[in-house]
Short mmCIF file of C-alpha atoms in Angstrom, two decimals:
data_model
loop_
_atom_site.label_atom_id
_atom_site.label_comp_id
_atom_site.label_asym_id
_atom_site.label_seq_id
_atom_site.Cartn_x
_atom_site.Cartn_y
_atom_site.Cartn_z
CA MET F 1 18.46 -49.40 -104.23
CA ARG F 2 15.76 -51.10 -102.15
CA THR F 3 12.09 -50.97 -103.03
CA ILE F 4 9.34 -50.63 -100.42
CA HIS F 5 5.73 -50.84 -101.51
CA ALA F 6 3.25 -48.24 -100.30
CA ASP F 7 0.99 -50.99 -98.93
CA ILE F 8 3.72 -52.07 -96.51
CA ILE F 9 4.03 -48.48 -95.28
CA ALA F 10 0.25 -48.11 -94.90
CA LYS F 11 0.01 -51.33 -92.90
CA ALA F 12 2.82 -50.27 -90.54
CA VAL F 13 1.23 -46.85 -90.06
CA LYS F 14 -2.18 -48.37 -89.36
CA GLU F 15 -0.75 -50.56 -86.61
CA MET F 16 1.34 -47.75 -85.14
CA VAL F 17 -1.48 -45.21 -84.81
CA ILE F 18 -3.70 -47.74 -83.02
CA LYS F 19 -0.89 -48.87 -80.71
CA ALA F 20 0.29 -45.32 -79.99
CA ASN F 21 -3.20 -44.21 -78.98
CA THR F 22 -3.98 -47.15 -76.71
CA ASP F 23 -0.69 -48.29 -75.23
CA LEU F 24 1.21 -45.63 -73.31
CA GLY F 25 4.98 -46.06 -73.42
CA ALA F 26 6.79 -47.62 -70.44
CA ASP F 27 8.82 -44.42 -70.04
CA VAL F 28 5.64 -42.38 -69.59
CA VAL F 29 4.17 -44.76 -67.02
CA ALA F 30 7.52 -44.76 -65.19
CA ALA F 31 7.38 -40.95 -65.18
CA PHE F 32 3.90 -41.15 -63.58
CA GLU F 33 5.31 -43.43 -60.87
CA LYS F 34 8.15 -40.98 -60.26
CA GLY F 35 5.72 -38.05 -60.26
CA LEU F 36 3.57 -39.79 -57.66
CA LYS F 37 6.62 -40.06 -55.37
CA ASP F 38 7.78 -36.48 -55.97
CA GLU F 39 4.37 -34.84 -55.63
CA ALA F 40 3.48 -33.37 -52.22
CA SER F 41 -0.08 -32.33 -52.96
CA PRO F 42 -2.71 -35.01 -52.13
CA VAL F 43 -4.84 -33.84 -55.06
CA GLY F 44 -1.78 -34.05 -57.33
CA GLN F 45 -0.98 -37.55 -56.08
CA ALA F 46 -4.56 -38.57 -56.83
CA VAL F 47 -4.14 -37.26 -60.38
CA PHE F 48 -1.07 -39.45 -60.90
CA LYS F 49 -2.91 -42.50 -59.53
CA THR F 50 -5.80 -41.79 -61.87
CA LEU F 51 -3.48 -41.51 -64.87
CA ILE F 52 -1.79 -44.82 -64.02
CA LYS F 53 -5.20 -46.49 -63.74
CA ASN F 54 -6.36 -44.88 -66.98
CA ALA F 55 -3.29 -46.18 -68.83
CA GLU F 56 -3.98 -49.69 -67.51
CA ILE F 57 -7.61 -49.58 -68.65
CA ALA F 58 -6.63 -48.24 -72.07
CA ALA F 59 -4.03 -50.97 -72.61
CA THR F 60 -6.30 -53.76 -71.38
CA GLU F 61 -9.36 -52.67 -73.35
CA GLN F 62 -7.46 -51.34 -76.36
CA ALA F 63 -9.28 -48.08 -75.71
CA PRO F 64 -7.89 -44.66 -76.56
CA ILE F 65 -5.89 -43.26 -73.61
CA CYS F 66 -7.43 -39.88 -74.42
CA GLN F 67 -10.53 -39.23 -76.53
CA ASP F 68 -8.46 -36.75 -78.51
CA THR F 69 -6.47 -39.17 -80.60
CA GLY F 70 -4.82 -36.23 -82.21
CA MET F 71 -3.58 -34.90 -85.47
CA ALA F 72 -1.47 -37.68 -86.96
CA VAL F 73 2.10 -36.38 -87.09
CA PHE F 74 4.95 -38.52 -88.43
CA PHE F 75 8.70 -38.08 -88.27
CA VAL F 76 10.22 -40.04 -91.13
CA GLU F 77 13.87 -40.93 -91.68
CA LEU F 78 14.07 -41.95 -95.31
CA GLY F 79 17.20 -43.76 -96.45
CA GLN F 80 18.61 -42.32 -99.69
CA ASP F 81 18.72 -45.81 -101.18
CA VAL F 82 15.01 -46.47 -100.71
CA HIS F 83 12.59 -46.37 -103.61
CA ILE F 84 8.90 -46.19 -102.69
CA GLU F 85 6.52 -47.68 -105.23
CA GLY F 86 2.75 -47.77 -105.52
CA ALA F 87 1.97 -44.33 -104.09
CA LEU F 88 3.56 -41.14 -102.82
CA LEU F 89 4.91 -41.40 -99.28
CA GLN F 90 2.25 -38.93 -98.06
CA GLU F 91 -0.49 -41.00 -99.70
CA ALA F 92 0.83 -44.24 -98.23
CA ILE F 93 0.93 -42.76 -94.73
CA ASP F 94 -2.51 -41.17 -95.12
CA GLU F 95 -3.92 -44.53 -96.17
CA GLY F 96 -2.53 -46.06 -92.98
CA VAL F 97 -4.06 -43.24 -90.95
CA ARG F 98 -7.42 -43.70 -92.69
CA GLN F 99 -7.43 -47.44 -91.90
CA GLY F 100 -6.02 -47.13 -88.39
CA TYR F 101 -8.39 -44.41 -87.21
CA ALA F 102 -11.37 -46.39 -88.57
CA GLU F 103 -10.39 -49.86 -87.34
CA GLY F 104 -9.07 -48.60 -84.00
CA TYR F 105 -12.23 -46.56 -83.24
CA LEU F 106 -10.04 -43.48 -82.89
CA ARG F 107 -11.53 -40.01 -83.06
CA LYS F 108 -11.33 -38.16 -86.35
CA SER F 109 -10.34 -34.64 -85.42
CA ILE F 110 -9.22 -32.95 -88.63
CA CYS F 111 -11.33 -30.24 -90.28
CA ASP F 112 -11.21 -27.35 -92.73
CA PRO F 113 -9.91 -24.28 -90.91
CA PHE F 114 -12.67 -22.03 -92.25
CA THR F 115 -15.78 -24.17 -92.64
CA ARG F 116 -14.81 -26.49 -89.73
CA VAL F 117 -16.16 -29.41 -91.80
CA ASN F 118 -14.50 -32.65 -90.66
CA THR F 119 -12.54 -34.66 -93.24
CA LYS F 120 -13.97 -37.74 -91.46
CA ASP F 121 -10.85 -39.94 -91.75
CA ASN F 122 -8.29 -37.89 -89.79
CA THR F 123 -6.30 -37.11 -92.94
CA PRO F 124 -4.27 -35.37 -94.12
CA SER F 125 -1.49 -36.29 -91.76
CA VAL F 126 1.62 -34.18 -91.21
CA VAL F 127 4.72 -35.93 -92.56
CA LEU F 128 8.14 -34.51 -91.70
CA VAL F 129 10.84 -36.18 -93.78
CA GLU F 130 14.56 -36.23 -93.18
CA MET F 131 16.84 -37.91 -95.70
CA VAL F 132 19.42 -40.22 -94.14
CA LYS F 133 22.01 -42.73 -95.32
CA GLY F 134 21.09 -46.33 -96.06
CA ASP F 135 18.17 -48.33 -97.39
CA LYS F 136 15.81 -48.26 -94.42
CA LEU F 137 12.64 -46.29 -93.78
CA LYS F 138 12.03 -45.34 -90.16
CA ILE F 139 8.63 -43.91 -89.25
CA THR F 140 7.71 -42.49 -85.84
CA ALA F 141 4.03 -41.87 -85.23
CA ALA F 142 3.43 -38.96 -82.86
CA PRO F 143 -0.31 -38.24 -82.65
CA LYS F 144 -0.79 -34.87 -80.94
CA GLY F 145 -3.88 -33.59 -79.17
CA GLY F 146 -5.30 -30.14 -79.84
CA GLY F 147 -5.35 -28.94 -76.23
CA SER F 148 -1.61 -29.13 -75.74
CA GLU F 149 -0.78 -28.14 -79.33
CA ASN F 150 -2.79 -24.92 -78.85
CA MET F 151 -0.31 -23.88 -76.17
CA SER F 152 2.64 -23.82 -78.63
CA ARG F 153 4.51 -20.55 -79.11
CA LEU F 154 7.44 -19.31 -81.16
CA THR F 155 9.44 -16.21 -80.45
CA MET F 156 12.36 -14.65 -82.29
CA LEU F 157 14.52 -13.22 -79.53
CA ALA F 158 17.34 -10.76 -80.03
CA PRO F 159 20.69 -12.58 -79.68
CA SER F 160 21.43 -10.31 -76.71
CA ALA F 161 18.62 -12.04 -74.77
CA GLY F 162 20.92 -15.04 -74.35
CA LYS F 163 20.21 -18.06 -72.17
CA LYS F 164 18.32 -16.01 -69.60
CA GLY F 165 15.95 -14.77 -72.28
CA ILE F 166 15.37 -18.34 -73.45
CA VAL F 167 14.63 -19.66 -69.95
CA ASP F 168 12.32 -16.73 -69.15
CA PHE F 169 10.32 -17.27 -72.34
CA VAL F 170 9.86 -21.00 -71.74
CA VAL F 171 8.89 -20.60 -68.08
CA LYS F 172 6.45 -17.77 -68.86
CA ARG F 173 4.86 -19.82 -71.64
CA CYS F 174 4.23 -22.69 -69.21
CA GLU F 175 2.74 -20.32 -66.64
CA GLU F 176 0.39 -18.87 -69.25
CA ALA F 177 -0.54 -22.35 -70.50
CA GLY F 178 -1.47 -23.32 -66.93
CA SER F 179 -3.99 -26.14 -66.70
CA ASN F 180 -4.89 -26.07 -70.40
CA PRO F 181 -2.40 -28.58 -71.89
CA CYS F 182 -3.28 -31.39 -69.42
CA PRO F 183 -0.35 -31.35 -67.01
CA PRO F 184 1.78 -33.21 -65.95
CA VAL F 185 3.36 -32.24 -69.25
CA ILE F 186 6.58 -32.69 -71.17
CA VAL F 187 7.92 -29.39 -72.46
CA GLY F 188 9.56 -29.55 -75.89
CA VAL F 189 11.88 -26.63 -76.61
CA GLY F 190 13.50 -25.72 -79.92
CA ILE F 191 16.40 -23.31 -79.81
CA GLY F 192 17.92 -21.85 -82.96
CA GLY F 193 17.36 -22.68 -86.61
CA SER F 194 14.94 -20.76 -88.79
CA ALA F 195 11.41 -20.15 -87.51
CA GLU F 196 9.97 -23.39 -88.90
CA LYS F 197 13.05 -25.46 -88.06
CA CYS F 198 12.87 -24.22 -84.49
CA MET F 199 9.26 -25.29 -84.01
CA THR F 200 9.86 -28.64 -85.71
CA ASN F 201 12.73 -29.23 -83.29
CA ALA F 202 10.53 -28.33 -80.31
CA LYS F 203 8.16 -31.10 -81.37
CA LYS F 204 10.96 -33.51 -82.26
CA ALA F 205 12.41 -33.01 -78.76
CA LEU F 206 9.25 -34.66 -77.39
CA LEU F 207 10.22 -37.95 -79.03
CA ARG F 208 13.05 -38.52 -76.57
CA LYS F 209 12.28 -41.03 -73.83
CA ILE F 210 11.18 -39.18 -70.69
CA GLY F 211 14.03 -39.03 -68.24
CA ALA F 212 16.69 -39.93 -70.81
CA PRO F 213 19.45 -37.36 -70.31
CA ASN F 214 20.28 -34.92 -73.07
CA PRO F 215 23.65 -36.05 -74.46
CA ASP F 216 24.74 -32.40 -74.65
CA LYS F 217 25.84 -31.42 -71.12
CA GLU F 218 25.08 -27.73 -71.57
CA LEU F 219 21.55 -28.51 -72.78
CA ALA F 220 21.06 -31.04 -69.99
CA GLU F 221 21.84 -28.30 -67.45
CA LEU F 222 19.50 -25.87 -69.19
CA GLU F 223 16.74 -28.52 -69.16
CA ALA F 224 17.22 -29.03 -65.41
CA GLU F 225 17.11 -25.29 -64.76
CA MET F 226 13.91 -24.85 -66.78
CA LEU F 227 12.25 -27.84 -65.13
CA GLU F 228 12.98 -26.52 -61.66
CA LYS F 229 11.71 -23.04 -62.50
CA ILE F 230 8.54 -24.31 -64.19
CA ASN F 231 7.67 -26.59 -61.27
CA ALA F 232 8.46 -23.83 -58.75
CA LEU F 233 5.39 -21.99 -60.10
CA GLY F 234 3.31 -24.42 -58.02
CA MET F 235 0.78 -25.29 -60.72
CA GLY F 236 1.10 -29.06 -60.26
CA PRO F 237 -0.73 -31.94 -61.97
CA GLN F 238 -3.80 -30.70 -63.87
CA GLY F 239 -2.94 -27.19 -62.65
CA LEU F 240 -4.66 -27.94 -59.32
CA GLY F 241 -1.60 -26.97 -57.28
CA GLY F 242 1.49 -29.06 -56.58
CA LEU F 243 5.12 -29.68 -57.33
CA VAL F 244 5.01 -31.63 -60.61
CA TYR F 245 3.54 -29.58 -63.44
CA ALA F 246 6.22 -30.78 -65.88
CA MET F 247 7.73 -34.27 -65.84
CA ALA F 248 10.56 -33.24 -68.16
CA VAL F 249 11.94 -30.49 -70.38
CA HIS F 250 13.54 -31.65 -73.63
CA ILE F 251 15.63 -29.30 -75.77
CA GLU F 252 16.78 -29.58 -79.40
CA LYS F 253 19.32 -26.99 -80.58
CA HIS F 254 20.27 -25.91 -84.09
CA PRO F 255 22.58 -23.18 -85.41
CA CYS F 256 20.80 -19.94 -86.30
CA HIS F 257 21.25 -16.69 -88.22
CA ILE F 258 23.62 -14.09 -86.73
CA ALA F 259 20.62 -11.75 -86.34
CA SER F 260 18.36 -14.28 -84.62
CA LEU F 261 17.72 -16.35 -81.51
CA PRO F 262 14.54 -18.33 -82.22
CA VAL F 263 12.89 -20.19 -79.33
CA ALA F 264 9.90 -22.49 -79.74
CA VAL F 265 7.79 -24.25 -77.13
CA ASN F 266 5.72 -27.32 -78.01
CA ILE F 267 4.06 -28.76 -74.92
CA CYS F 268 2.95 -32.38 -74.80
CA CYS F 269 0.18 -33.50 -72.49
CA HIS F 270 0.76 -36.48 -70.18
CA ALA F 271 -0.56 -38.75 -72.94
CA SER F 272 2.82 -38.61 -74.68
CA ARG F 273 2.13 -41.02 -77.51
CA HIS F 274 4.88 -42.24 -79.79
CA LYS F 275 5.48 -45.49 -81.65
CA GLU F 276 8.09 -46.24 -84.25
CA ALA F 277 8.69 -48.81 -86.96
CA THR F 278 11.67 -49.44 -89.22
CA LEU F 279 10.92 -50.94 -92.62
CA MET X 1 -8.73 -34.49 -49.44
CA ALA X 2 -12.21 -33.22 -48.76
CA ASP X 3 -15.26 -35.47 -48.63
CA LEU X 4 -17.06 -36.36 -51.81
CA ILE X 5 -20.22 -34.34 -52.46
CA LYS X 6 -22.95 -36.19 -54.34
CA LEU X 7 -24.84 -34.19 -56.94
CA THR X 8 -27.81 -35.18 -59.05
CA THR X 9 -28.55 -33.27 -62.23
CA PRO X 10 -30.37 -31.08 -63.14
CA LEU X 11 -29.02 -28.64 -60.54
CA ASP X 12 -30.93 -25.87 -58.80
CA ASP X 13 -29.61 -22.65 -57.26
CA ALA X 14 -29.37 -24.22 -53.79
CA ALA X 15 -27.27 -27.16 -55.01
CA VAL X 16 -24.97 -24.82 -56.89
CA ALA X 17 -24.64 -22.28 -54.07
CA GLN X 18 -23.37 -24.88 -51.54
CA LEU X 19 -20.36 -25.77 -53.69
CA LYS X 20 -16.93 -24.32 -53.00
CA ALA X 21 -13.80 -24.27 -55.13
CA GLY X 22 -11.84 -27.43 -54.30
CA ASP X 23 -14.88 -29.59 -53.53
CA GLN X 24 -14.67 -33.08 -54.98
CA VAL X 25 -18.00 -34.08 -56.50
CA SER X 26 -19.67 -37.23 -57.78
CA ILE X 27 -22.29 -36.39 -60.39
CA SER X 28 -25.17 -38.66 -61.39
CA GLY X 29 -27.97 -37.94 -63.83
CA VAL X 30 -28.00 -36.38 -67.28
CA LEU X 31 -25.20 -34.32 -68.84
CA TYR X 32 -25.35 -32.73 -72.27
CA THR X 33 -22.21 -32.57 -74.38
CA ALA X 34 -21.22 -29.59 -76.49
CA ARG X 35 -17.96 -28.12 -77.69
CA ASP X 36 -16.79 -25.51 -80.18
CA VAL X 37 -19.12 -25.62 -83.20
CA ALA X 38 -22.09 -26.90 -81.17
CA HIS X 39 -21.79 -23.88 -78.87
CA LYS X 40 -21.85 -21.53 -81.84
CA ARG X 41 -24.96 -23.23 -83.15
CA LEU X 42 -26.70 -23.13 -79.76
CA VAL X 43 -26.04 -19.41 -79.38
CA ASP X 44 -26.98 -18.69 -83.01
CA THR X 45 -30.27 -20.54 -82.35
CA LEU X 46 -30.98 -18.37 -79.31
CA ASP X 47 -30.07 -15.21 -81.21
CA ALA X 48 -32.50 -16.22 -83.95
CA GLY X 49 -35.23 -16.53 -81.29
CA LYS X 50 -35.65 -20.25 -81.86
CA PRO X 51 -35.86 -23.05 -79.25
CA LEU X 52 -32.74 -25.01 -78.25
CA PRO X 53 -32.59 -28.75 -78.98
CA PHE X 54 -33.05 -29.37 -75.24
CA ASP X 55 -34.32 -27.40 -72.23
CA MET X 56 -31.27 -25.76 -70.67
CA THR X 57 -32.88 -25.20 -67.26
CA GLY X 58 -30.62 -26.58 -64.55
CA GLN X 59 -28.47 -28.48 -67.02
CA VAL X 60 -24.78 -29.23 -66.87
CA ILE X 61 -22.81 -29.07 -70.13
CA TYR X 62 -19.83 -31.38 -70.53
CA TYR X 63 -17.18 -30.12 -72.96
CA VAL X 64 -16.25 -33.36 -74.70
CA GLY X 65 -15.88 -34.90 -78.13
CA PRO X 66 -15.77 -38.65 -77.43
CA SER X 67 -13.97 -41.31 -79.42
CA PRO X 68 -16.32 -43.58 -81.38
CA ALA X 69 -17.93 -46.41 -79.43
CA LYS X 70 -16.79 -49.90 -80.32
CA PRO X 71 -19.55 -52.48 -80.92
CA GLY X 72 -21.25 -53.17 -77.58
CA GLN X 73 -19.89 -50.02 -75.95
CA VAL X 74 -21.99 -47.07 -74.78
CA ILE X 75 -19.33 -44.55 -75.75
CA GLY X 76 -15.63 -44.42 -76.55
CA SER X 77 -13.06 -42.65 -74.41
CA ALA X 78 -14.56 -39.41 -73.16
CA GLY X 79 -12.41 -36.96 -71.21
CA PRO X 80 -12.85 -33.18 -71.04
CA THR X 81 -11.62 -30.74 -73.67
CA THR X 82 -10.10 -27.33 -72.88
CA SER X 83 -12.79 -24.90 -71.76
CA TYR X 84 -11.57 -21.42 -72.72
CA ARG X 85 -12.73 -21.98 -76.30
CA MET X 86 -16.31 -21.94 -75.01
CA ASP X 87 -15.85 -18.72 -72.98
CA LEU X 88 -17.41 -16.59 -75.69
CA TYR X 89 -20.69 -18.52 -75.47
CA ALA X 90 -20.94 -19.45 -71.78
CA GLU X 91 -22.86 -16.46 -70.41
CA ARG X 92 -25.52 -16.68 -73.12
CA LEU X 93 -26.24 -20.26 -72.02
CA MET X 94 -26.29 -19.25 -68.34
CA GLU X 95 -28.98 -16.68 -69.24
CA VAL X 96 -31.25 -19.53 -70.33
CA GLY X 97 -30.64 -21.68 -67.26
CA MET X 98 -27.33 -23.54 -67.56
CA LYS X 99 -26.12 -24.32 -64.02
CA GLY X 100 -22.85 -26.13 -64.59
CA MET X 101 -19.99 -26.65 -67.04
CA ILE X 102 -17.45 -29.47 -67.02
CA GLY X 103 -14.14 -29.13 -68.83
CA LYS X 104 -10.52 -28.43 -68.03
CA GLY X 105 -8.44 -25.29 -67.89
CA MET X 106 -8.87 -21.69 -66.87
CA ARG X 107 -11.89 -19.51 -67.67
CA ASP X 108 -11.96 -15.87 -68.63
CA LYS X 109 -12.80 -13.37 -65.88
CA LYS X 110 -15.99 -12.47 -67.75
CA VAL X 111 -17.16 -16.07 -67.43
CA VAL X 112 -16.28 -16.21 -63.72
CA ASP X 113 -18.21 -12.97 -63.17
CA ALA X 114 -21.16 -14.33 -65.14
CA MET X 115 -21.11 -17.45 -62.95
CA LYS X 116 -21.55 -15.28 -59.86
CA LYS X 117 -24.38 -13.36 -61.47
CA HIS X 118 -26.29 -16.37 -62.83
CA LYS X 119 -25.42 -18.93 -60.10
CA CYS X 120 -23.47 -21.40 -62.20
CA VAL X 121 -20.41 -23.54 -61.33
CA TYR X 122 -17.44 -24.72 -63.34
CA PHE X 123 -16.09 -28.20 -62.72
CA ALA X 124 -12.94 -29.85 -64.06
CA ALA X 125 -12.62 -33.54 -64.83
CA ILE X 126 -9.14 -35.01 -65.22
CA GLY X 127 -7.98 -34.19 -68.73
CA GLY X 128 -6.68 -37.25 -70.52
CA ALA X 129 -8.17 -39.82 -68.13
CA ALA X 130 -10.61 -40.59 -70.89
CA ALA X 131 -10.76 -44.39 -70.81
CA LEU X 132 -11.50 -44.27 -67.07
CA ILE X 133 -14.09 -41.49 -67.29
CA ALA X 134 -15.98 -43.40 -69.99
CA ARG X 135 -16.82 -46.04 -67.36
CA SER X 136 -19.05 -43.57 -65.53
CA ILE X 137 -21.14 -42.96 -68.67
CA LYS X 138 -24.05 -45.39 -68.75
CA ALA X 139 -25.96 -44.16 -71.82
CA ALA X 140 -25.23 -41.84 -74.73
CA GLU X 141 -27.45 -40.59 -77.51
CA VAL X 142 -26.89 -37.93 -80.18
CA ILE X 143 -29.77 -35.45 -79.89
CA ALA X 144 -28.60 -32.64 -82.20
CA TYR X 145 -26.07 -31.67 -84.87
CA ASP X 146 -25.28 -35.23 -85.92
CA ASP X 147 -23.34 -33.85 -88.89
CA LEU X 148 -20.64 -32.64 -86.47
CA GLY X 149 -19.49 -36.17 -85.67
CA PRO X 150 -17.49 -36.05 -82.43
CA GLU X 151 -18.76 -32.49 -81.88
CA ALA X 152 -22.46 -33.44 -82.00
CA VAL X 153 -24.64 -32.72 -78.96
CA ARG X 154 -25.13 -35.89 -76.93
CA ARG X 155 -27.36 -36.67 -73.99
CA LEU X 156 -25.33 -38.69 -71.51
CA VAL X 157 -26.58 -40.56 -68.48
CA VAL X 158 -23.79 -40.72 -65.90
CA GLU X 159 -23.28 -42.41 -62.55
CA ASP X 160 -20.60 -41.32 -60.13
CA PHE X 161 -18.93 -39.00 -62.64
CA ARG X 162 -15.98 -37.51 -60.72
CA ALA X 163 -15.03 -33.85 -60.96
CA VAL X 164 -13.70 -31.02 -58.85
CA VAL X 165 -15.16 -27.52 -58.42
CA ILE X 166 -12.82 -24.97 -60.00
CA ASN X 167 -14.95 -21.81 -59.89
CA ASP X 168 -17.80 -21.42 -57.40
CA VAL X 169 -20.56 -18.81 -57.30
CA ASN X 170 -18.47 -16.63 -55.00
CA GLY X 171 -15.75 -16.12 -57.58
CA ASN X 172 -13.16 -18.44 -56.00
CA ASP X 173 -10.76 -20.21 -58.36
CA LEU X 174 -9.13 -23.51 -57.41
CA TYR X 175 -6.35 -23.03 -59.99
CA GLU X 176 -5.33 -19.81 -58.22
CA ILE X 177 -5.74 -21.27 -54.73
CA GLY X 178 -3.76 -24.45 -55.54
CA LYS X 179 -0.97 -22.59 -57.29
CA ALA X 180 -0.55 -20.11 -54.41
CA GLN X 181 -0.29 -22.98 -51.92
CA TYR X 182 2.64 -24.69 -53.67
CA ARG X 183 4.39 -21.77 -55.33
CA LYS X 184 8.12 -21.50 -54.58
CA ALA X 185 8.99 -18.97 -57.30
CA LYS X 186 9.14 -15.29 -56.36
#
């Protein structure tokens, strides 16, 4: 049994949320460079150039890439041999969020759903825990903006809908989302599981490095098919017309009930912000 | 790409009428910020027969909730938020003189029709290019609803604020035009 103090977790979370919101990952910037080459529309090319410049400014000035620094979502892999002392895991992570969003001059965007009164410190965060072997604690910060999150959808297809039904749903969802989720986007897709597992997987799929192939060949082919069909709609960067609306489609699959074929879409804007730490 | 059209706010009917969907614009002057809750309050104020916190005549509303300014900064990162959430309130503000809206994303047909009727344009700024956009904001001051934090109404002074015309006063829509041009799907 290994003990990790809540203060250590809070400190790591504080640093991660600031870094995630100001320093865009190399894979995302590389995807912008690729998008610039692939895009035929002059307006779309200009969008990619602007996003590259914006990422440079944000990293240099330690400024938020986007003013919407998101709801603070965390994927946690908690080793079974870890004992956390000093606070609950949720409290430790929330403390890190509180400190990071204050010290990093990040926007506090969390409010009561009815009164719309802001909690003023961007808590509570959303903490998704998976128990794993070992004595390590791995935390991935994945702040998510409201504009792209609002475009999420879940459907429970009949099993007879099959792969075609899945592809049609995902492509239609992107067409309906249009310019709203700040394209060029990454499309996270959950297939199978229960309703909530499916949506969690759609979001988890966004953690994969852009352009990294899906290790499952069948899913890799499905991702390629969806990407081609989504981009064939012609919506392009920012929805202004062009060839690159989506930079990638990422799928996570899970077994499901014999009566069900759940499909979830969780779209990520071009500010695909993830940072991880292992304690 | 088309030439850059320079606009100075506030806008009048003539300035608005010359703009076409797809025009790239550079805006200088004053913009007022408002998003979800602020819009509700503005419309509630009008419905109660009371005066707005600022004169809406000719004004351009920027849908934005900026990040906090660091010491020495005018404003934090400040890109556009998604516009459809303001669709419910847009026509009411056009009735009292609003001439432009800046955001991102598609508008409801009712809003596009109202824009034709009231001579108002809808611009998009590049969503997510927030650190860059902040450089065109030279002054920022909260003038109403301070309790809303990032959603408070701010008076911004901008120079060379870049945007593109999405919907003009003739009902054209750049999202539709652009998509049709590059569409390969049947």
